[in-house]
Coordinates of C-alpha atoms in Angstrom, one line a residue:
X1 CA 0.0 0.0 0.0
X2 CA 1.2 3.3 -0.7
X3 CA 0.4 6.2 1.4
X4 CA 1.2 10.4 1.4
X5 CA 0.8 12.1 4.3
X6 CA 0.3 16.3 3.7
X7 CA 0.9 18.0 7.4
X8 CA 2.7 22.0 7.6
X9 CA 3.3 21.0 11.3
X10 CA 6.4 18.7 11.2
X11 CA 6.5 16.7 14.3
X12 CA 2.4 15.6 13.6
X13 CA 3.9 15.1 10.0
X14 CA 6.7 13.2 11.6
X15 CA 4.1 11.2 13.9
X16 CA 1.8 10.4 11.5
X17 CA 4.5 8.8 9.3
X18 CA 5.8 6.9 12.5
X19 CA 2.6 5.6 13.3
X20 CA 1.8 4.2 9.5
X21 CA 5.3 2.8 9.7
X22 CA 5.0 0.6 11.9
X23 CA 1.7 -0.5 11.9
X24 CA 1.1 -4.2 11.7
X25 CA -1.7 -4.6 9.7
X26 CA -0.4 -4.3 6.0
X27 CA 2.9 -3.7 4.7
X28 CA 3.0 0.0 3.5
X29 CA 5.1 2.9 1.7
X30 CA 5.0 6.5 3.5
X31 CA 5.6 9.5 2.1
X32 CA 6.0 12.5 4.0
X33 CA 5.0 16.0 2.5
X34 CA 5.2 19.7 4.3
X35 CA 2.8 21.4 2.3
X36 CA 0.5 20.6 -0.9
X37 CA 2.5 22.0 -3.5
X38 CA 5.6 20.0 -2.4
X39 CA 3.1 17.2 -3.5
X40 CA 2.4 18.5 -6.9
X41 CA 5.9 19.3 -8.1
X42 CA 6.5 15.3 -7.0
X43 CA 6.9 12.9 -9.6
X44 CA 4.1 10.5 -8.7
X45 CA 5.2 7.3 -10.7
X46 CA 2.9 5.3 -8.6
X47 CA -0.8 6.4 -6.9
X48 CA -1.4 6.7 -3.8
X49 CA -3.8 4.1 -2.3
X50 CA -4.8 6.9 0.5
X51 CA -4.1 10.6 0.8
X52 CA -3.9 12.0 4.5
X53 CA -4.2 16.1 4.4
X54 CA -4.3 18.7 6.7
X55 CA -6.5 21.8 5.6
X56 CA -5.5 24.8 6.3
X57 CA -1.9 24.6 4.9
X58 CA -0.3 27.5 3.1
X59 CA -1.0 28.8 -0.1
X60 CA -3.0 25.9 -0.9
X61 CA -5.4 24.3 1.1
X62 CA -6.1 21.0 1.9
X63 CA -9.5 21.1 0.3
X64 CA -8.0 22.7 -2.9
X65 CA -5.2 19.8 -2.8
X66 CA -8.0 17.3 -2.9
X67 CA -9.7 19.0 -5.4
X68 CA -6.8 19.5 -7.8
X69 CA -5.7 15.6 -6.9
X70 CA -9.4 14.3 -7.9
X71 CA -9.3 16.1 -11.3
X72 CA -5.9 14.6 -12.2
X73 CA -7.4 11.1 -10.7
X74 CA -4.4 11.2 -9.1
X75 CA -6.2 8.9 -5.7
X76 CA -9.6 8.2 -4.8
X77 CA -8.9 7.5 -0.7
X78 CA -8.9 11.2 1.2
X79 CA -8.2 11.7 5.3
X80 CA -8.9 14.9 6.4
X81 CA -6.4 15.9 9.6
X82 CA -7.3 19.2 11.2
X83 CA -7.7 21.6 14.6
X84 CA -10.7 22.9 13.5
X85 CA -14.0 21.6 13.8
X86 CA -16.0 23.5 12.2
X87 CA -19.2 22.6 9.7
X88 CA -18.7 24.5 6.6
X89 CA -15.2 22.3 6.8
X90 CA -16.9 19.4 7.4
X91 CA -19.6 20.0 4.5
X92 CA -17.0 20.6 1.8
X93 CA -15.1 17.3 2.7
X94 CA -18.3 15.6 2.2
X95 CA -18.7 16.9 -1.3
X96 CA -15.2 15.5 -1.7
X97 CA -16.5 12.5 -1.0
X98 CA -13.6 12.1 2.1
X99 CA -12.8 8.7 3.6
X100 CA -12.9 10.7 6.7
X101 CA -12.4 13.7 9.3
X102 CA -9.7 13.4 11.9
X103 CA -9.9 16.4 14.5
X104 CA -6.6 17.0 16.7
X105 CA -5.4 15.7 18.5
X106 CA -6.0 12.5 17.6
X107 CA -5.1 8.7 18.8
X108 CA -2.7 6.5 16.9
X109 CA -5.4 3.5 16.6
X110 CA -8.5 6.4 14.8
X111 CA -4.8 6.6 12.1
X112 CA -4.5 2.9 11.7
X113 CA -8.2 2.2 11.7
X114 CA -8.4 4.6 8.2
X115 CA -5.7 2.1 7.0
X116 CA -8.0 -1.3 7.4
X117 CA -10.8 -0.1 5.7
X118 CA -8.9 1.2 2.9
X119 CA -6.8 -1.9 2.9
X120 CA -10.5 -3.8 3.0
X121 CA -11.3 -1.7 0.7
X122 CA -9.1 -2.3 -1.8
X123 CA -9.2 -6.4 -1.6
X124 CA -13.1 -5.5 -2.5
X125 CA -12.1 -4.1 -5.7
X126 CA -9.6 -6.4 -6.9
X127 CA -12.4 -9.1 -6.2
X128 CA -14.7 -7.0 -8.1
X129 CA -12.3 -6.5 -10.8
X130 CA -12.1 -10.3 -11.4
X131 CA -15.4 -10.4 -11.9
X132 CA -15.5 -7.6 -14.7
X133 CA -14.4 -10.1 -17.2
X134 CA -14.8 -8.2 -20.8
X135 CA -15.4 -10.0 -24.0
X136 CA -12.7 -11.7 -25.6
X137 CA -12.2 -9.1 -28.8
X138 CA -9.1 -7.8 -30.1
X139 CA -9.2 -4.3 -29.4
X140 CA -9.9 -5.1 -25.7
X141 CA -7.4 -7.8 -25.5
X142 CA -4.5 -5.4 -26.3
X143 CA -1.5 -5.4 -23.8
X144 CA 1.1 -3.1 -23.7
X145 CA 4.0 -3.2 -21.6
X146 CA 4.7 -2.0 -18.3
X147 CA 7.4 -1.7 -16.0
X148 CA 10.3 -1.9 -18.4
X149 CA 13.7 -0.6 -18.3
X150 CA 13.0 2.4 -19.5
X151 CA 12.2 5.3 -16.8
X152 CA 10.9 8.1 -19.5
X153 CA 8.4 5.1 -21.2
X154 CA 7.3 3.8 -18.1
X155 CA 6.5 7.6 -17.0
X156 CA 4.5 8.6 -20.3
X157 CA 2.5 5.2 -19.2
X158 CA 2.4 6.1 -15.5
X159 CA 0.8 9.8 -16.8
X160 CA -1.5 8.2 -19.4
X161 CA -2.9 5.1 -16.8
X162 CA -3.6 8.4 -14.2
X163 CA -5.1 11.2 -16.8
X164 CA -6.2 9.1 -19.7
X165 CA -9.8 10.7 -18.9
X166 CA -9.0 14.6 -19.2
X167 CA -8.1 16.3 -22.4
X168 CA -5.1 15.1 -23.0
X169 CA -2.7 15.2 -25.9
X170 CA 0.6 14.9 -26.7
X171 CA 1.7 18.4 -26.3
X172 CA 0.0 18.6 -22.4
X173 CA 2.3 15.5 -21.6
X174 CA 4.7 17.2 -23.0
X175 CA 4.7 20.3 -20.8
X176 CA 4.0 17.4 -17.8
X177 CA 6.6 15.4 -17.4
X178 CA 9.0 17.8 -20.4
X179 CA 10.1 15.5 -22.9
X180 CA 9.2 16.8 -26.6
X181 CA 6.2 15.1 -28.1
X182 CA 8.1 13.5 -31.1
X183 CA 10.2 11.6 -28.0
X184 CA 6.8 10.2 -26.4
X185 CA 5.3 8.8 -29.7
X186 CA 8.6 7.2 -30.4
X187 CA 9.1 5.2 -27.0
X188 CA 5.1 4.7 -27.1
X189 CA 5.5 3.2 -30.6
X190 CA 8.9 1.5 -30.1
X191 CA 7.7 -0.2 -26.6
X192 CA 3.3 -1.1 -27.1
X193 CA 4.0 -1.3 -31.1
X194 CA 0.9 1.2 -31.7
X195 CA 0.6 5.1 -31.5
X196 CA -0.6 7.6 -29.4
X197 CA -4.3 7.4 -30.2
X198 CA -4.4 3.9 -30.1
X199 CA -3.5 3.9 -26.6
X200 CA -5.5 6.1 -25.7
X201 CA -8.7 5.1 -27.2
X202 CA -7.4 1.8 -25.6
X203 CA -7.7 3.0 -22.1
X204 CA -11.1 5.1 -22.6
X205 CA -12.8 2.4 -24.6
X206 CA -11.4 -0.5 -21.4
X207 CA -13.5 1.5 -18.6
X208 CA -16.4 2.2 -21.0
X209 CA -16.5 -1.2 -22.0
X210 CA -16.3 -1.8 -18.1
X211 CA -19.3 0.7 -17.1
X212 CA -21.7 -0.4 -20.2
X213 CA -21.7 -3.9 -19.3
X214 CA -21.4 -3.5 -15.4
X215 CA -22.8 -0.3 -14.4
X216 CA -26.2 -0.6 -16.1
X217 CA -27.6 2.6 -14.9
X218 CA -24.9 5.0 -16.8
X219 CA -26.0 6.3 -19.8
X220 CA -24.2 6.8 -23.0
X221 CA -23.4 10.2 -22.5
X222 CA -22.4 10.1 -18.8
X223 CA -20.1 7.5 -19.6
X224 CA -18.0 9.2 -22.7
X225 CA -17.8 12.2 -20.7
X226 CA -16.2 10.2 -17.4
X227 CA -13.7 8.4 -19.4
X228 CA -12.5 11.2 -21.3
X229 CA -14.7 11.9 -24.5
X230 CA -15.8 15.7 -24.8
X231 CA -19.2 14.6 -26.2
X232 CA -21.1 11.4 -26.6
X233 CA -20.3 11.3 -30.5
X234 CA -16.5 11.1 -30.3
X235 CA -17.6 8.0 -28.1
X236 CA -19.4 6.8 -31.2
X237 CA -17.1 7.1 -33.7
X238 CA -14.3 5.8 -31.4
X239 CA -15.8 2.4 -30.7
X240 CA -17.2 2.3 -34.7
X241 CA -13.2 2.5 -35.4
X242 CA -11.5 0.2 -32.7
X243 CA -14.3 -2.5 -32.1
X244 CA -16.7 -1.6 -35.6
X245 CA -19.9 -1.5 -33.2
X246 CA -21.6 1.2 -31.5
X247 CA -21.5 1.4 -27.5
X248 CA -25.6 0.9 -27.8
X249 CA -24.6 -2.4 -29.7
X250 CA -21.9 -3.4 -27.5
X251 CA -24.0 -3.0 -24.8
X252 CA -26.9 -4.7 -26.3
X253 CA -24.8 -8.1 -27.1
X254 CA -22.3 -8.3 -24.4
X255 CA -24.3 -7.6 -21.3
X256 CA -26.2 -10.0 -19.5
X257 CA -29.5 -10.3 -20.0
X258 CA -30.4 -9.9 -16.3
X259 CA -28.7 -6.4 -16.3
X260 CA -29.7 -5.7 -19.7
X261 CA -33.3 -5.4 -18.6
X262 CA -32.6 -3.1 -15.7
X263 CA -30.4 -0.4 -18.2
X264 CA -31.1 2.2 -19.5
X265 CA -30.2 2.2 -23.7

C-alpha cells in the first residue's frame, strides 16, 4: 500500500508517518510532504492508495489539494487531519466524498483504523475487478508493456494510466513530465508497437466497455464524458473504429441479460 501524508506541522507530520510505519496490519510505503505543493511538483510514478491532508496549509489548502488531486485522478482514498472543527469544513469534505475527518489531537489507533478499511477496501475491488471479465475481442485484449527498463516510457505510461480521462494530448504531456512530443510517440510506438491514439482510445474504450456492461444505470453520454470523451459522438465514432460496433450495440450483445433489462439504452 502506498500512502502520502500532507501536514505543515512537522512533528504531527513526523508522527503520523511513525505511526503508518510501523503499523502491523499491512505492509506499507509512506511519504511525507510539508505542504501541498511540495506534492504536486512530485513525480508521482505510482498512486497513492490513501491521501492523508491537513486543511489549512499555506497557499494551498487541503480542500483545494484534494480538489486538484481528484481532477488529475491522481487517488480516490482522502483523510482529512485538522484543529478545527467547524461545519462549513466538514460540508465541503463531504462533497469531496472524504474517507474521513480526523480532529486533533487524535489517537494513533483512529490513524490505523483509516488504513483497514482502505486496505478492506481495496481487496473489494480487486475481487470486483475479477469479476469484470470483458469479452474476448481484439481491441480489448491489447496489452502493452509495463514496467520496463526504460524510466521516461514507463513515465509517459504512469501519466496516461492516471489522466487518460481529461483532455489530453501529446503536447499537455509534453509540458508534464518535459520531454518533446516526437520523443513520447517514439518510445510509445517503439515499446506497445501502436501510436498515441491507439492507446489512448485503448484505455477510454477499457473502462467504458467496463461501465456499459457493469454499471447498467450510466448512460451513453455520462459514460464518454467520465472516461474522457468531450461529447457522446466522439464516443461513437471511437468504438465504430476500434471494435466496428456502437457502444448501444456493444451493450446490447455483451451484457447479460439480467442487467440488460434493468439499463437504461
Amino acid at each position: 500500500m502506498i500512502c502520502f501524508v500532507i501536514e505543515d506541522e512537522t512533528n504531527i507530520l513526523h508522527g503520523i508517518v511513525d505511526v503508518l510505519t510501523h503499523q502491523k496490519y499491512v505492509d506499507i510505503s509512506v511519504k511525507g510532504f510539508t505542504c501541498g505543493a511540495d506534492l504536486l511538483d512530485y513525480e508521482i510514478t505510482e498512486k497513492p492508495d490513501v491521501i492523508f491532508t491537513d486543511i489549512v496549509m499555506p497557499n494551498l489548502s487541503g480542500l483545494d489539494l484534494i480538489s486538484k488531486l481528484k481532477e488529475s485522478n491522481i487517488c480516490k482514498n482522502f483523510v482529512i487531519i485538522s484543529g478545527y472543527d467547524k461545519f462549513n469544513y466538514a460540508q465541503k469534505a463531504i462533497r469531496l466524498g472524504v474517507l474521513d475527518y480526523l480532529l486533533k489531537p487524535f489517537k494513533p489507533s483512529e490513524v490505523v483504523d483509516v488504513i483497514r478499511r482502505v486496505y478492506k477496501n481495496m481487496n473489494k475491488v480487486k475481487e470486483l475487478k475479477k469479476s469484470r471479465s470483458l469479452p474476448n475481442l481484439p481491441f480489448l485484449s491489447f496489452h502493452y508493456p509495463k514496467n520496463t527498463n526504460s524510466f521516461s516510457y514507463n513515465q509517459i505510461i504512469n501519466y496516461l494510466e492516471m489522466n487518460y480521462n481529461t483532455d489530453i494530448s501529446l503536447s499537455k504531456i509534453s509540458e508534464k513530465i518535459f520531454y518533446h512530443p516526437s520523443y513520447i510517440s517514439q518510445l510509445i510506438n517503439h515499446y506497445t508497437g501502436k501510436n498515441f491514439s491507439y492507446l489512448i482510445d485503448y484505455f477510454r474504450l477499457h473502462k467504458a466497455a467496463e461501465m456499459l456492461i457493469f454499471e447498467p444505470r450510466r448512460s451513453i453520454s455520462q459514460i464518454s464524458l467520465l472516461v474522457g470523451y468531450r461529447c457522446e459522438r466522439r464516443m461513437y465514432q471511437a468504438f465504430q473504429n476500434r471494435l466496428h460496433m456502437t457502444p448501444i450495440e456493444f451493450k446490447t450483445r455483451y451484457m447479460p441479460k439480467s442487467k440488460l433489462e434493468k439499463s437504461d439504452l
